[in-house]
XYZ file of C-alpha atoms in Angstrom:
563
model
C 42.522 16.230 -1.891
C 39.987 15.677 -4.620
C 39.708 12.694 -6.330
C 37.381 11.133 -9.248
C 36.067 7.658 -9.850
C 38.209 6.474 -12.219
C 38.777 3.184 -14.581
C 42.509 2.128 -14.723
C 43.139 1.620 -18.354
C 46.390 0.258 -19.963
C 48.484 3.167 -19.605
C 45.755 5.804 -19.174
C 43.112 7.033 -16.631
C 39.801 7.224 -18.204
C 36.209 8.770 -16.609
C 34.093 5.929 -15.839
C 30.775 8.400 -16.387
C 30.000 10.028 -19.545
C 29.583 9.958 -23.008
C 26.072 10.281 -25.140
C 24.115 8.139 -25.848
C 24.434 6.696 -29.742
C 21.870 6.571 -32.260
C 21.877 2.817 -31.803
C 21.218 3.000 -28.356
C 18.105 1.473 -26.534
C 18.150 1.992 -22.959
C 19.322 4.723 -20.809
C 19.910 2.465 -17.332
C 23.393 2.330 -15.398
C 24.733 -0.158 -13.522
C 27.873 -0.541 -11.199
C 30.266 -3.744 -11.846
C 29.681 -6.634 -9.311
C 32.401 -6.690 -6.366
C 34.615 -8.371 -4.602
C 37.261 -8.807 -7.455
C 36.434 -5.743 -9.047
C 38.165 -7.502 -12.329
C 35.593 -7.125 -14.785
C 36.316 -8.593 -18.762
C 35.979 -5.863 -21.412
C 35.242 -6.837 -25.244
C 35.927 -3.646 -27.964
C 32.998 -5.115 -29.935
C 30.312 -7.371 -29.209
C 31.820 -11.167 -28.640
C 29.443 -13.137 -31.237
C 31.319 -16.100 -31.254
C 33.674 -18.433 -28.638
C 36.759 -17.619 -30.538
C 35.629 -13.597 -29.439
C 34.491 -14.752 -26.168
C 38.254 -16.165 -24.974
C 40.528 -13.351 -25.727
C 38.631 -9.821 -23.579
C 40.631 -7.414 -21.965
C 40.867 -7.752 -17.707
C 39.690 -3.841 -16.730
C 39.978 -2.903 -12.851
C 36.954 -0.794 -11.834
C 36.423 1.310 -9.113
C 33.736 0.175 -6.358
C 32.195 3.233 -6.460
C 31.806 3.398 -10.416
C 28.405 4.046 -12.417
C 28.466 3.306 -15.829
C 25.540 4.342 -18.304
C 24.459 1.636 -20.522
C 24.541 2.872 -23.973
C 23.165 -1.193 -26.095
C 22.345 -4.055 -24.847
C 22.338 -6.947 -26.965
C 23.011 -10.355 -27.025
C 26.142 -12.075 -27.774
C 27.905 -15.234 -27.526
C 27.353 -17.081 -24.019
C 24.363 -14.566 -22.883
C 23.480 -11.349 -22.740
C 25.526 -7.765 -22.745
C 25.416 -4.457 -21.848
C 28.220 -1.403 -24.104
C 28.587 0.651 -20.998
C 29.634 4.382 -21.950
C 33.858 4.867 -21.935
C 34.322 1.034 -21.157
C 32.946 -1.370 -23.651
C 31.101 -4.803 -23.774
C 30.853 -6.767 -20.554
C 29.145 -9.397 -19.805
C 25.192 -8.251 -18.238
C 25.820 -10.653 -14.985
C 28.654 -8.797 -14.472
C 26.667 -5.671 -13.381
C 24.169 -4.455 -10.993
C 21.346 -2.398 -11.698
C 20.867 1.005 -10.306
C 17.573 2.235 -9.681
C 18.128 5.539 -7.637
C 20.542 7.549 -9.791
C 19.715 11.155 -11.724
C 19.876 11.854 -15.374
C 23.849 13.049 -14.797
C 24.459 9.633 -13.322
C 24.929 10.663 -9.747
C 23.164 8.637 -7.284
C 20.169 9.616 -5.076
C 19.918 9.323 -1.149
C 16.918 7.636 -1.208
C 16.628 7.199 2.706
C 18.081 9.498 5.220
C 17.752 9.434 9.067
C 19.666 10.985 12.344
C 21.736 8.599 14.183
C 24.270 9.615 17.047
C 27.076 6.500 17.380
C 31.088 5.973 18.349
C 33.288 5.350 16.125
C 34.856 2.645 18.210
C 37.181 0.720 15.295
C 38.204 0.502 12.073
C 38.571 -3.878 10.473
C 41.557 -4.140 9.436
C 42.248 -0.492 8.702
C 44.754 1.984 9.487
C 43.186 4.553 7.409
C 39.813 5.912 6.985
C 38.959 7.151 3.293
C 36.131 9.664 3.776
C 34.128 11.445 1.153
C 33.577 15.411 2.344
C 30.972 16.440 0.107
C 28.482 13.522 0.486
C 28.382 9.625 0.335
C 30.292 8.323 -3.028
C 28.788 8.757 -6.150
C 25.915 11.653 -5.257
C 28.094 14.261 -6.741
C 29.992 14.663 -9.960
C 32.840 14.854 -9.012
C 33.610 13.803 -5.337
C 36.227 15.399 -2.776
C 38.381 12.930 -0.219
C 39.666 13.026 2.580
C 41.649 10.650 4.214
C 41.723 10.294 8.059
C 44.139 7.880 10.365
C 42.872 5.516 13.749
C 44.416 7.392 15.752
C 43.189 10.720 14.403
C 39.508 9.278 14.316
C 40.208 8.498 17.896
C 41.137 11.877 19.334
C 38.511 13.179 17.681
C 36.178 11.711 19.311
C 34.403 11.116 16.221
C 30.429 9.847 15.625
C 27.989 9.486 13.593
C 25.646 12.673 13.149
C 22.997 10.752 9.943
C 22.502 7.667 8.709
C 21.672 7.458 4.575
C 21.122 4.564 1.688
C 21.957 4.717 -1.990
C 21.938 1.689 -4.865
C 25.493 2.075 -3.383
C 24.832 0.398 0.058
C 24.379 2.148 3.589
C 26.571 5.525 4.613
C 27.280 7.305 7.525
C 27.985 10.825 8.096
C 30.812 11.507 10.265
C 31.762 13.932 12.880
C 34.433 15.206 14.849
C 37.297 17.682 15.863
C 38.312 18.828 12.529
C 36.847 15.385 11.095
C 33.817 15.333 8.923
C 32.662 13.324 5.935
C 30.520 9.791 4.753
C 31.960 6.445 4.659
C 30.857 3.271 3.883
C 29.065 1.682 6.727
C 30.548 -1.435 6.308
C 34.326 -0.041 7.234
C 33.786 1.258 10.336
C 32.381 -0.123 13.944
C 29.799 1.720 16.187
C 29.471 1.800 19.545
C 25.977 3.241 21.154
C 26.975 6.071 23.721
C 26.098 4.992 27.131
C 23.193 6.470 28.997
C 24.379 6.218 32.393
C 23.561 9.052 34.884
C 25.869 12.213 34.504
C 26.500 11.281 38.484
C 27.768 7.981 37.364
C 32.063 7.741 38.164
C 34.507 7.617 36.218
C 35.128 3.684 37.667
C 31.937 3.120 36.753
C 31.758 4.187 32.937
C 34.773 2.474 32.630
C 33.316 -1.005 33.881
C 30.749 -0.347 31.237
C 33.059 0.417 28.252
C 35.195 -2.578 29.339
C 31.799 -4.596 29.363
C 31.171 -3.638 25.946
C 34.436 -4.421 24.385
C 33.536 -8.125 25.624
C 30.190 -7.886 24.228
C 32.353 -6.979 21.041
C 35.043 -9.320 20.772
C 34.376 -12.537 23.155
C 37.541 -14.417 23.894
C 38.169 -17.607 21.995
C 37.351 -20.188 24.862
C 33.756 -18.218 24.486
C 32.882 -18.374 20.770
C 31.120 -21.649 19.255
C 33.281 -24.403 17.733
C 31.590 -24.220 15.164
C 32.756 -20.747 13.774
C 35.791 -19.941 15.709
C 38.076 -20.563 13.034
C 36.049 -17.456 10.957
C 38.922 -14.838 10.319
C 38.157 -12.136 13.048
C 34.269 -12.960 13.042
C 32.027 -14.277 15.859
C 28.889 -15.193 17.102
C 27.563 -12.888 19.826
C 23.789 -14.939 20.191
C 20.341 -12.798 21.263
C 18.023 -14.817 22.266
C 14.229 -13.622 22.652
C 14.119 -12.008 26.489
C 11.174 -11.079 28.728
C 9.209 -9.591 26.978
C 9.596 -5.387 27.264
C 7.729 -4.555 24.361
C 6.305 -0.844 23.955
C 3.472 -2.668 21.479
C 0.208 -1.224 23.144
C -2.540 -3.638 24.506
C -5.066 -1.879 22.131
C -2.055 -2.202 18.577
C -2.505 -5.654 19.634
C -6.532 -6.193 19.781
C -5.971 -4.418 16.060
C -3.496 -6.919 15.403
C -6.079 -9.924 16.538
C -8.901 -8.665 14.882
C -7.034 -8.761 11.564
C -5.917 -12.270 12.022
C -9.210 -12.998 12.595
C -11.221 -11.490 9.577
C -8.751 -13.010 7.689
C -9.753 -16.391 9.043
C -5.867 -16.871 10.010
C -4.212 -20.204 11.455
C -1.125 -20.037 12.901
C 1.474 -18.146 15.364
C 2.782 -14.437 15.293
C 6.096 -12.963 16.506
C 6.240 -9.195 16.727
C 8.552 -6.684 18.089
C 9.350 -2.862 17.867
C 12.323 -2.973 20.124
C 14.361 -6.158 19.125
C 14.609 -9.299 21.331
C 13.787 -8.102 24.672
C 10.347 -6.410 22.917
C 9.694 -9.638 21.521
C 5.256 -10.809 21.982
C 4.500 -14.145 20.509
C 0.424 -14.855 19.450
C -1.367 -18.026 18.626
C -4.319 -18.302 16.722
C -6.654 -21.293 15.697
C -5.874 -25.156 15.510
C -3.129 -27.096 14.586
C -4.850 -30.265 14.225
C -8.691 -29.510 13.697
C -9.599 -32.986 14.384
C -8.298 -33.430 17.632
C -8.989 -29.625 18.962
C -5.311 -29.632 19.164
C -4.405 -25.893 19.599
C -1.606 -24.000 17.640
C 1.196 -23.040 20.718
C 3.712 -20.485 20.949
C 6.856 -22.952 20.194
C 5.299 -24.824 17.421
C 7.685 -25.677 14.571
C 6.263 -24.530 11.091
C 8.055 -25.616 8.067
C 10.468 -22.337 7.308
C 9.729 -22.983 2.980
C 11.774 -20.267 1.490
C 12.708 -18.149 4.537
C 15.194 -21.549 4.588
C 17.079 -19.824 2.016
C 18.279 -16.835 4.728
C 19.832 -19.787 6.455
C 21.571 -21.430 3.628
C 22.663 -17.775 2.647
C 24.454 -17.087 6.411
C 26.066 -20.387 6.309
C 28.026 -19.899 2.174
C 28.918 -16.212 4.215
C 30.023 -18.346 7.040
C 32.410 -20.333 4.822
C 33.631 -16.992 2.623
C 34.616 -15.363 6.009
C 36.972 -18.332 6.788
C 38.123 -18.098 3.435
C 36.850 -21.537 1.656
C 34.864 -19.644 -0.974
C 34.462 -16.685 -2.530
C 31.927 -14.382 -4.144
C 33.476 -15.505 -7.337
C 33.682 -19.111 -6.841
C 32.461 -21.062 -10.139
C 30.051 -23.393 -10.097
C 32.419 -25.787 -11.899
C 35.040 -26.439 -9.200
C 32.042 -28.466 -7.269
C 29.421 -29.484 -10.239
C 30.919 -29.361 -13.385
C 28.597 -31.365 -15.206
C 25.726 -28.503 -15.083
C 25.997 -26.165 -18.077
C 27.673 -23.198 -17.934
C 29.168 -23.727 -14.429
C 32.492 -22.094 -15.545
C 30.128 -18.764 -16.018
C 27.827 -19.406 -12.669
C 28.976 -18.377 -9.279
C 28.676 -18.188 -6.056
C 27.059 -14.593 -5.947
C 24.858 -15.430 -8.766
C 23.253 -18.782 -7.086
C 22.825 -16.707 -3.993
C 21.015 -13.977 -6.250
C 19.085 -15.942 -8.011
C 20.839 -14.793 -11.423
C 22.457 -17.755 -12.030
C 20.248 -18.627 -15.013
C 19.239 -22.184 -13.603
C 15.593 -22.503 -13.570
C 13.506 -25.316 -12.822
C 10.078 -25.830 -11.472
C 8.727 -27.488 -8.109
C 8.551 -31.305 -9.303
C 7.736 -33.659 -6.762
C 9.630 -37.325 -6.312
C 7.705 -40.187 -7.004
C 9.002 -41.418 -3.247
C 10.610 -39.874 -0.674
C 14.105 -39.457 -1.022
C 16.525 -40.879 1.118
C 19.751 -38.319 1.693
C 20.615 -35.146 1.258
C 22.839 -36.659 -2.197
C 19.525 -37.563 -3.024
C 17.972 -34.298 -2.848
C 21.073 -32.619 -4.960
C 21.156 -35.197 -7.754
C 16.741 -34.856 -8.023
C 17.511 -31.040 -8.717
C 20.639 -31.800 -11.151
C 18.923 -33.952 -12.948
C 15.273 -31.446 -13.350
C 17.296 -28.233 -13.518
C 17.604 -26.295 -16.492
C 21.000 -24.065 -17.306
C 20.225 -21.376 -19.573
C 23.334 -18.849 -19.160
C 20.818 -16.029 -19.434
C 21.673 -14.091 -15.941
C 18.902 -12.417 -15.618
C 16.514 -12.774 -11.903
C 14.818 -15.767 -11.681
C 13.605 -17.430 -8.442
C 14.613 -21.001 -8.418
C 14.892 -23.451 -5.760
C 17.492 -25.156 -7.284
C 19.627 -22.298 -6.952
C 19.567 -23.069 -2.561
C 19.858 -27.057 -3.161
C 22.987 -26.504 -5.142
C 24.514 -24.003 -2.336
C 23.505 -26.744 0.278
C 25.727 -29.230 -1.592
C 28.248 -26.719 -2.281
C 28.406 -26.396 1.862
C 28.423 -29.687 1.936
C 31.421 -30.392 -0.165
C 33.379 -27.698 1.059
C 32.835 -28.774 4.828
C 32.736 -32.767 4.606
C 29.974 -32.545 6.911
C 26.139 -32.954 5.569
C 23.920 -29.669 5.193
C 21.877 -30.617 7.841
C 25.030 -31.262 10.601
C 26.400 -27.352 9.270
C 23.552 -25.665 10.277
C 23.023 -27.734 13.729
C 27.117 -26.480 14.272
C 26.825 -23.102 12.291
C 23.390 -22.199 13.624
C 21.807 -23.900 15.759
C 24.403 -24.140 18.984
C 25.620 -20.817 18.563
C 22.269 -19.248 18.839
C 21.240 -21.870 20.913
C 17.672 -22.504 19.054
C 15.874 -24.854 20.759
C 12.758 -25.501 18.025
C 14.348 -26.014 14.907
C 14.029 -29.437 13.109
C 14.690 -31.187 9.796
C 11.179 -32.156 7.978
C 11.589 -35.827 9.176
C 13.349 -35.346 12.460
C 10.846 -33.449 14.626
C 10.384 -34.870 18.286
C 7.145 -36.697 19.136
C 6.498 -34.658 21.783
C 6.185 -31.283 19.772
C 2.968 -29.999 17.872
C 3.471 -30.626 14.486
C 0.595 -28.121 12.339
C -0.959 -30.114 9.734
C -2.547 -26.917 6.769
C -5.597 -26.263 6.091
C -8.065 -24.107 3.470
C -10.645 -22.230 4.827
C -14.188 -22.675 3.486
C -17.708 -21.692 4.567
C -18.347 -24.489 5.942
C -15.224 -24.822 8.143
C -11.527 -25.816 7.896
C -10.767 -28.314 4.779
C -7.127 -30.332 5.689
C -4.942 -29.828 2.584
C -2.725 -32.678 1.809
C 1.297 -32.742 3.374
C 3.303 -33.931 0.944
C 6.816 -35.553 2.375
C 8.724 -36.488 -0.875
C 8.063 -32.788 -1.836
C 9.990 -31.363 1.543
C 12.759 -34.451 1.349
C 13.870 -32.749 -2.634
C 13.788 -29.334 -0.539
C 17.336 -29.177 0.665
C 18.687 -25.576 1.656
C 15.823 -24.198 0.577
C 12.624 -26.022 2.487
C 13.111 -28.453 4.303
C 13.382 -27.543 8.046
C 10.903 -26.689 10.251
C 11.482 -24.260 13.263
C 9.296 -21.985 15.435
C 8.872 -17.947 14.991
C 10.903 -17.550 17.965
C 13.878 -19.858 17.045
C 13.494 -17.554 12.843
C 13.179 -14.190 14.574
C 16.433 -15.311 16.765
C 18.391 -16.584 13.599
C 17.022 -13.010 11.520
C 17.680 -10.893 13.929
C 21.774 -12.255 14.769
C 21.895 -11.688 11.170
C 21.075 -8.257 10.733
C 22.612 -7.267 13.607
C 26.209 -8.554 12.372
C 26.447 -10.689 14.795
C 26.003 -14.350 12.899
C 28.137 -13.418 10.112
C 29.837 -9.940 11.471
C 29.139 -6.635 9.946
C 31.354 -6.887 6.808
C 30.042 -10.272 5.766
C 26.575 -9.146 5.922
C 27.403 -6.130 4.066
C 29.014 -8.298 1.336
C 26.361 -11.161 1.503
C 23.672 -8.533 1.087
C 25.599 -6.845 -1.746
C 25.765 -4.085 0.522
C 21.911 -4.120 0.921
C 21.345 -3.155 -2.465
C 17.268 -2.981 -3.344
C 17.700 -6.551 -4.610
C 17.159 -10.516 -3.269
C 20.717 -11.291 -1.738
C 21.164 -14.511 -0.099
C 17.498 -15.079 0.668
C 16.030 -11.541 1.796
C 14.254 -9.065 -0.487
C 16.733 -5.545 0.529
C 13.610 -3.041 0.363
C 13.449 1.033 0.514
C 12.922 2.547 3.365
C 15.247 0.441 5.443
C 12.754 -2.842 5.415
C 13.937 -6.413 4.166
C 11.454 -8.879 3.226
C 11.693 -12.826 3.618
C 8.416 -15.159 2.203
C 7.525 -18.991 1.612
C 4.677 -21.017 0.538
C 4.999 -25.380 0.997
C 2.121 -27.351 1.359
C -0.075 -24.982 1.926
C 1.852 -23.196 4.702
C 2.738 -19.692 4.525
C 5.479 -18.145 6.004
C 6.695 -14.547 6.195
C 9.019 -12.068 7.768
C 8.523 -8.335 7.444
C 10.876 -5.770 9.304
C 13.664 -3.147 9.293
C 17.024 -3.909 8.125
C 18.759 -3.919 11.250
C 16.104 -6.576 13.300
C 14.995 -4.566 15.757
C 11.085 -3.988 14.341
C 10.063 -7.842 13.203
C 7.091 -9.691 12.099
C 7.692 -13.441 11.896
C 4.097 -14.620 10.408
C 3.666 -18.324 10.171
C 0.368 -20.146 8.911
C -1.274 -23.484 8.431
C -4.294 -21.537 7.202
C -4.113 -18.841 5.341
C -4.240 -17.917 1.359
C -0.545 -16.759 0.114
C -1.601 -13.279 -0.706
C -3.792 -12.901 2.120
C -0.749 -13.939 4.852
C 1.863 -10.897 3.135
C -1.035 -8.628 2.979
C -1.883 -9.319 7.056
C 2.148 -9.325 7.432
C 2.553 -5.898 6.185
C -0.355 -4.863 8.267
C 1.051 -5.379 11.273
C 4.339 -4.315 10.461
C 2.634 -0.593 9.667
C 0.679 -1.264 12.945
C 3.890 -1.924 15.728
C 6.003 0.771 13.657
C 4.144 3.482 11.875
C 6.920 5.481 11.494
């Protein structure tokens, strides 16, 4: 069966790709159309004015869809692309694509081996799979499509592993079964590695073990989530340490903290939690000789915004928001909200911008925090990237409304228990008996204490205002990535299917990496790794310059993972 992306049209069928470019044209980029509605509106000319702007035709577009951008101008309410055989849409309603040929057929950009079972299919009965290489890479694509219980005599796996601006695919393998899919459709189980003397009993008590590890039974899962439609927490917790980080990768590791004149405490692993080493270095109170420790809380600054991200995908997998959800059905009064949503604030394309201003006292509630940012943001309606922390304080009160519970109580019930963190505070709300860091510049002379400023951190809300310890971050990143905080198919959709993009707080990079940073008060705080957790750096300073501290971060990344 062969099949082509196409755009259902009123009456027709209409190739999504193609057509030249005019002589008008000024850009020769293509984009897909945002997900999950896949309802995109379509203007014949250019909407200039409001009376233009209400009346565009609704289009449904395939997922899979890449659409060359022929003008891009602007219009009325923002900014818009003419995408070849569709028309004018709206530019926030597209992605761009940065790994796609001249033809407009996408590149694998990253490509590795990977043997895994197909063990189940969400909320499928039938697999879709594409037989000539993952959708989009060809011009014209052939499909094949494969039942459960086909995929399940066939004993199928997964023979590679590869990326495009389309998301992550896998290759497929079987008895008469072959082709990519989507990696977000489809659930893997890791062959065991028993001994071939094992028995039969035996391999079963270990499949059966797995399938627990899988789905845990409802008296099991967290109160918090266990209304999520078919998602739970399965927690991994930082282990004994098993690392296979040398002793002599790790004097390289000191020695750059040290020229670097580093403060602070380091998390690294090659091998996930089990591999987990945690470092100190330096002082956190100079004064008293008070040494930084291994549980120290360090305030999170922007990696916050990871957390705020996991608890919106929290709420979309029980169904009280969506991707989609305008900013107007919770703050109406900020303009534009009927053209801001959920996907956008997460993105950072919501085109709210506002500065870091600091309250003249400390503020004091979390209704506090959100009015501050209403009242300093400003709403252009150009959705374009811009990093805003106003952006994570608006999602906080979004959670907030939706749940009738604060932002702080939602991430004590939606994070905290069910990964059972044990060093992870709110900014005023840190025990006396833990080492609180003050930050410091180095100089010359010595270690110069740089002023902490708590009205700053109490207008932070979702997006810097708790503190917590590498350990308790790694834990909280690494449940995460490994699907098990918000399951596989709501981190595929709150990462945009790990497009090279920021998606709900983390930078999606090439080469399988993600990226998480954040500078408050002269702390630094970053996270460098792979996209599935298992290689980490968790790099948290109270002395450092901001450059310096992502420069040492990458470092050591290169250093515990060459490869």
């Amino acid at each position: 069966m062969q099949r082509l992306p196409l755009l259902m049209g009123v009456g027709s069928l209409v190739l999504l790709l193609g057509g030249s470019l005019t002589a008008q044209a000024d850009t020769t980029d293509f984009v897909r159309l945002r997900e999950p509605t896949n309802q995109v509106a379509v203007y014949d000319q250019l909407p200039r004015s409001t009376r233009t702007l209400a009346r565009p035709q609704q289009r449904q577009v395939s997922k899979s869809a890449v659409f060359k951008v022929l003008q891009r101008q602007l219009g009325a309410s923002g900014m818009y692309l003419k995408l070849a055989q569709l028309g004018w849409v709206r530019q926030a309603s597209t992605i761009q694509l940065t790994h796609v040929r001249a033809n407009g057929t996408l590149v694998i950009f990253k490509q590795a081996p990977m043997i895994d079972q197909v063990s189940e299919l969400p909320g499928q009965t039938t697999l879709t799979l594409t037989t000539n290489g993952p959708i989009g890479t060809q011009t014209h694509t052939d499909y094949r499509d494969v039942s459960a219980k086909d995929l399940r005599q066939a004993h199928v796996k997964t023979t590679q592993v590869a990326w495009t601006d389309l998301g992550k695919f896998y290759q497929l393998q079987g008895h008469q079964v072959s082709g990519w899919v989507n990696a977000s459709t489809v659930v893997l189980t890791t062959p065991s590695k028993h001994k071939k003397s094992a028995t039969k009993k035996q391999v079963k008590r270990v499949q059966t073990k797995r399938q627990k590890v899988a789905k845990p039974t409802k008296n099991k899962q967290s109160a918090a989530i266990k209304h999520q439609a078919s998602q739970s927490v399965k927690t991994k917790r930082p282990a004994k340490p098993t690392s296979t980080i040398s002793t002599a990768t790790m004097a390289k590791i000191n020695a750059l903290i040290n020229q670097n004149h580093l403060m602070g405490t380091l998390l690294v692993t090659n091998s996930g939690p089990k591999g987990v080493q945690i470092q100190s270095y330096g002082e956190a109170d100079v004064a008293k000789q008070q040494a930084n420790t291994n549980n120290e809380a360090y305030p999170l600054a922007s990696l916050q915004k990871a957390v705020t991200g996991a608890l919106i995908q929290q709420l979309i997998n029980r169904g009280k928001l969506r991707m989609t959800t305008p900013l107007a059905k919770f703050y109406p009064n900020v303009p534009y909200a009927n053209q801001i949503t959920i996907r956008e604030l997460l993105d950072h394309k919501s085109g709210i911008q506002m500065g870091e201003p600091v309250p003249t006292s400390i503020l004091p509630n979390e209704a506090a925090a959100v009015a501050f940012t209403l009242n300093h943001l400003t709403s252009t309606n150009d959705h374009v990237w811009h990093y805003s922390n106003a952006n994570f304080t608006i999602l906080a009160g979004i959670i907030s409304k939706v749940t009738g519970q604060s932002y702080w109580h939602n991430v004590q019930t939606g994070i905290i228990k069910p990964l059972k963190l044990r060093n992870m505070y709110l900014y005023n709300q840190i025990p006396a008996r833990a080492v609180t860091p003050l930050s410091y510049t180095y100089t010359a002379t010595g270690s110069v204490a740089d002023p902490i400023s708590d009205p700053l951190l109490s207008s932070e809300l979702g997006c810097g205002n708790l503190y917590a310890s590498v350990g308790d971050y790694y834990t909280v990143i690494y449940n995460l990535l490994a699907g098990h905080l918000v399951g596989l198919a709501g981190l595929a959709q709150l990462s945009d299917q790990a497009a090279l993009q920021y998606s709900g707080g983390i930078y999606y990079q090439a080469n399988q990496r993600v990226r998480i940073g954040g500078a408050d008060n002269s702390f630094h705080t970053v996270y460098e790794g792979t996209n599935n957790g298992r290689v980490g750096v968790v790099l948290f300073t109270n002395q450092s310059r901001w450059k310096v501290a992502n420069a040492v971060a990458v470092q050591i990344l290169q250093l515990i993972n060459p490869s």
